[in-house]
XYZ file of C-alpha atoms in Angstrom:
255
model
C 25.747 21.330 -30.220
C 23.241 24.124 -30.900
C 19.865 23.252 -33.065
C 21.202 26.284 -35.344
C 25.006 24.541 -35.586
C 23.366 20.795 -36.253
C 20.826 22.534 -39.150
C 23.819 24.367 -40.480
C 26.051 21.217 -41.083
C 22.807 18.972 -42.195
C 22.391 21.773 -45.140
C 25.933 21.288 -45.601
C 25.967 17.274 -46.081
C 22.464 18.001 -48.651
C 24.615 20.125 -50.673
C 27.266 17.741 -51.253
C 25.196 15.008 -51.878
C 23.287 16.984 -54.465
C 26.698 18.163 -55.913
C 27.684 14.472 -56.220
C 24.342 13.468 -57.504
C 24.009 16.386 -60.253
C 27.946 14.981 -61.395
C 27.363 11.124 -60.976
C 24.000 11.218 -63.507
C 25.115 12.770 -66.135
C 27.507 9.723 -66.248
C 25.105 6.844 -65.931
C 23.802 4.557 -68.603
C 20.779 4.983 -70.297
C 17.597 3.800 -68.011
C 16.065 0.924 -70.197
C 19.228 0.228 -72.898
C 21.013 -2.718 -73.309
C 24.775 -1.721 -72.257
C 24.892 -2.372 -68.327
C 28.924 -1.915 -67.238
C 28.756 -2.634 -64.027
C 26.461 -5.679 -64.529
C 29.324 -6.946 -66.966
C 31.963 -6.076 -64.893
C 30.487 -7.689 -61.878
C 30.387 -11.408 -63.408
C 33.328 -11.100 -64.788
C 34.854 -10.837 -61.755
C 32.996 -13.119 -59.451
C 33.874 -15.962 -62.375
C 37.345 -15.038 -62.422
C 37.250 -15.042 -58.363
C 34.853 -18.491 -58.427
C 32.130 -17.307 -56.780
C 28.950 -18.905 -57.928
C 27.234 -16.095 -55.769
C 27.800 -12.662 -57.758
C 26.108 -10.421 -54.984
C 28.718 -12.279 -52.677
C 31.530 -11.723 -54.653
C 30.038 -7.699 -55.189
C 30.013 -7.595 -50.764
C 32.966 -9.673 -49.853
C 35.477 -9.384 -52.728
C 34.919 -6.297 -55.218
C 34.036 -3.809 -52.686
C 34.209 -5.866 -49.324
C 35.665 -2.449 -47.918
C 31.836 -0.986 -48.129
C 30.833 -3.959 -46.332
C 33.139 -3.530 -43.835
C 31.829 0.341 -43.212
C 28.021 -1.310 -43.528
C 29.398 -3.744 -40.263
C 30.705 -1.469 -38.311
C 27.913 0.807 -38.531
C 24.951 -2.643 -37.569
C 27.448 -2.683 -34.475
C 27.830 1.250 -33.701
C 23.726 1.452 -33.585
C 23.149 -1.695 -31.797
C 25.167 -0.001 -29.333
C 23.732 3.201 -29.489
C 20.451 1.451 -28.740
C 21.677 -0.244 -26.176
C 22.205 1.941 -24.283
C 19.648 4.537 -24.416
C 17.154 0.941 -23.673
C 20.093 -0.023 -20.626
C 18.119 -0.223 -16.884
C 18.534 2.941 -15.322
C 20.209 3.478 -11.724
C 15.941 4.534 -10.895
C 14.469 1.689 -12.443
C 13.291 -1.649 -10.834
C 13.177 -5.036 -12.159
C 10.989 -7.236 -11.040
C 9.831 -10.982 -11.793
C 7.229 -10.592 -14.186
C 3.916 -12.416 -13.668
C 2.696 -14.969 -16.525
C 0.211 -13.165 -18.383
C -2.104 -13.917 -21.252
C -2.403 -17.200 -22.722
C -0.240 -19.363 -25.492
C -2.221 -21.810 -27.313
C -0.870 -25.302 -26.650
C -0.243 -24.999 -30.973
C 1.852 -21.726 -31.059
C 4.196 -23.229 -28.254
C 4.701 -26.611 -30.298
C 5.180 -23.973 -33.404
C 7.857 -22.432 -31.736
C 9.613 -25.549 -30.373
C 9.674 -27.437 -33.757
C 10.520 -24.525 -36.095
C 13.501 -23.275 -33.292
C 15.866 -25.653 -34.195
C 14.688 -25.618 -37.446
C 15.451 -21.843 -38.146
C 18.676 -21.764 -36.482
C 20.174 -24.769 -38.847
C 18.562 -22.522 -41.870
C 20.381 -19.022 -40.628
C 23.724 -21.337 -40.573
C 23.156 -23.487 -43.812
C 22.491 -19.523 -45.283
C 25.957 -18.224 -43.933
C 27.479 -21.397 -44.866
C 26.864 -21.880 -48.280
C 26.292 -17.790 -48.758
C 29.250 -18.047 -51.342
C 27.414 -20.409 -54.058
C 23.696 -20.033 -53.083
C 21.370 -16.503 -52.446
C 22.418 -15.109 -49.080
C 25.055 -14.571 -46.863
C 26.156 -13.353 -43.750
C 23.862 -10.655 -43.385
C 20.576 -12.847 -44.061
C 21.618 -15.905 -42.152
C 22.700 -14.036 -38.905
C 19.241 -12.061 -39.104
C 17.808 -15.752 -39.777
C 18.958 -17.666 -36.540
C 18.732 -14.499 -34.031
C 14.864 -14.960 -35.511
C 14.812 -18.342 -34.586
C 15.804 -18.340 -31.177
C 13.247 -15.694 -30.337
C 10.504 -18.046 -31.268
C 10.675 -19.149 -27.856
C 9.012 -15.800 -26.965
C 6.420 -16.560 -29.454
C 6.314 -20.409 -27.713
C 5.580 -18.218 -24.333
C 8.958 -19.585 -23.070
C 10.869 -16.246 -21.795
C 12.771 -17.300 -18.944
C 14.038 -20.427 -21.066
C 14.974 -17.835 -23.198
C 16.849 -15.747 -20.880
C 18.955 -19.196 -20.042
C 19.892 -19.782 -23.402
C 20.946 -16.640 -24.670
C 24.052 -15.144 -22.123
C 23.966 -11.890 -23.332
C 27.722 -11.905 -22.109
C 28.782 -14.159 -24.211
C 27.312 -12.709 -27.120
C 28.776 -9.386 -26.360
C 32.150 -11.188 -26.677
C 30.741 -12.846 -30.312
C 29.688 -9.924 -31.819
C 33.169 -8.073 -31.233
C 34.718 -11.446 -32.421
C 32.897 -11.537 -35.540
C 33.875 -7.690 -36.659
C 37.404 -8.679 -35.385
C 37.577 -11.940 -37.935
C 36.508 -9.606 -40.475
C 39.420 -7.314 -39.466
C 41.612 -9.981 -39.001
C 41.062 -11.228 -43.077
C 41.189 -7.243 -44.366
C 44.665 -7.174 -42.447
C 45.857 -10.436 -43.813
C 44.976 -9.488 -47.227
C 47.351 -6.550 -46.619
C 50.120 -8.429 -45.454
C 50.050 -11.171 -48.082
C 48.572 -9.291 -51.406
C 49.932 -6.226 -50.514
C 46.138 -4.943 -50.318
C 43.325 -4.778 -47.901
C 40.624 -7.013 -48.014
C 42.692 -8.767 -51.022
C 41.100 -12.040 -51.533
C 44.262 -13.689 -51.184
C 43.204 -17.780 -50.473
C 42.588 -20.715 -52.689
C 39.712 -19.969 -54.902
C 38.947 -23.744 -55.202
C 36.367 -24.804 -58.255
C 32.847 -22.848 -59.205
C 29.820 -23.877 -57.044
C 32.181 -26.142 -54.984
C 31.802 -25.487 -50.973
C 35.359 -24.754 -50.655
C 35.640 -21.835 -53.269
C 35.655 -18.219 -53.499
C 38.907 -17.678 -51.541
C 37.932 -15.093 -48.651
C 34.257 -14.676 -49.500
C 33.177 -17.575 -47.334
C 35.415 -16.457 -44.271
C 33.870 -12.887 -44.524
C 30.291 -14.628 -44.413
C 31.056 -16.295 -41.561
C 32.926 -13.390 -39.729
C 29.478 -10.783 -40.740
C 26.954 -13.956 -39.922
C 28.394 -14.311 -36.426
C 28.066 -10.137 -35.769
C 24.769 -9.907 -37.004
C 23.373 -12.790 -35.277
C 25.148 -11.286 -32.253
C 23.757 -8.030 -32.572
C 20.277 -9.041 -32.817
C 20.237 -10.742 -30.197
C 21.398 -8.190 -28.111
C 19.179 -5.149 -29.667
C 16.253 -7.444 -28.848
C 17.274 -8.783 -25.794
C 17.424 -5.056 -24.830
C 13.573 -4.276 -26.145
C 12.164 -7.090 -24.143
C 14.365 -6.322 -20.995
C 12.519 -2.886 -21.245
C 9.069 -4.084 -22.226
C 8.674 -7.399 -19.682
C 11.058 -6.755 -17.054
C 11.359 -3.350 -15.880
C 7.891 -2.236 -14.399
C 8.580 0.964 -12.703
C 10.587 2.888 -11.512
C 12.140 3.339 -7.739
C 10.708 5.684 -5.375
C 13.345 8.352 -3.681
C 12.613 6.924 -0.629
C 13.242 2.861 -1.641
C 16.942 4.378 -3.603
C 18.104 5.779 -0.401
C 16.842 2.250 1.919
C 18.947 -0.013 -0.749
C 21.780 3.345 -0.872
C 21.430 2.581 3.070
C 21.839 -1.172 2.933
């Protein structure tokens, strides 16, 4: 694609969203007032759908379709990134040398708080249907945690306890659950997405319906995807120190 062809269809998405803009704010409500639609709207729904957790119920039930666009697109960059960081067929990796120092404090830090974090990132998924946060927030809380054991100087025990092959297979599993519920809902309600389970009691674990599966099914991509964006910015920044020299390519071509 030509720089002259890519300018020509950016100037084409401005004008539509300006079009869409100038149309949509005519229509809003007053900035300041007291009358707030949506806002109304919104509760009434998540109390109708008992979901104690009106943001959830806005991401998972009234327009979980949105979130499912906002998922796929987290996935589509993490792979993106991966692979414009991927090893090249030039580049060497070699056992890196330890370097620096890690105070005897940071690495007890790390080790305490690890397990720590990780049970917070799943109590947030869990319980993202009654309480603040969800699937998004949790997963981005216990990919944190385990990377404290970078902090904790502890690399190559990190390396062992995060197979980045099985958390390719997670990540696609996670997107697929949330698939799996949107096509269910279709088959069942006669809608996609359709929050078509029990809805149990307000505030009680077991409520919502599909809200809670949904967490769980955007918790487990996230978390995934982390995990391997960062595992893929340390790969590049510890491990690969060079690059191969024509001559050491064609020994190894040779071998």
């Amino acid at each position: 694609m030509t720089p002259r062809v890519r300018l020509v269809m950016l100037l084409v998405g401005l004008a539509g969203v300006v079009v869409m803009l100038a149309t949509a704010l005519p229509e809003l409500p007053g900035f300041g007032g007291h009358t707030h639609p949506y806002r109304d709207r919104a509760m009434t729904a998540a109390y109708h759908q008992s979901t104690a957790n009106a943001v959830a119920s806005v991401n998972f039930d009234q327009r979980a379709f949105d979130t499912f666009g906002e998922e796929t697109i987290l996935i589509a960059s993490v792979m993106g990134v991966a692979a414009l960081v991927r090893r090249l067929p030039e580049e060497q990796r070699r056992e890196r040398r330890q370097r620096g120092h890690v105070l005897e404090s940071t690495r007890w830090a790390a080790t305490v708080f690890l397990p720590l974090t990780v049970l917070l990132g799943a109590d947030v998924v869990t319980h993202g249907a009654i309480t603040p946060g969800g699937g998004f927030q949790g997963g981005a809380i216990a990919a944190t945690g385990i990377h404290l054991l970078y902090l904790g100087g502890r690399y190559r025990l990190l390396e062992r306890l995060r197979p980045l092959a099985l958390f390719e297979v997670t990540e696609a599993a996670g997107l697929a659950g949330f698939l799996a519920v949107a096509v269910t809902g279709l088959a069942v309600a006669g809608s996609v997405l359709a929050n078509f389970l029990p809805r149990g009691q307000l505030t009680q674990l077991l409520s919502a319906g599909t809200v809670p599966a949904l967490n769980f099914a955007v918790g487990v991509a996230v978390a995934s995807s982390i995990i391997l964006l960062i595992a893929g910015f340390l790969e590049q920044a510890l491990a690969i120190t060079g690059h191969r020299s024509d001559s050491q390519a064609d020994d190894e071509a040779a071998s």
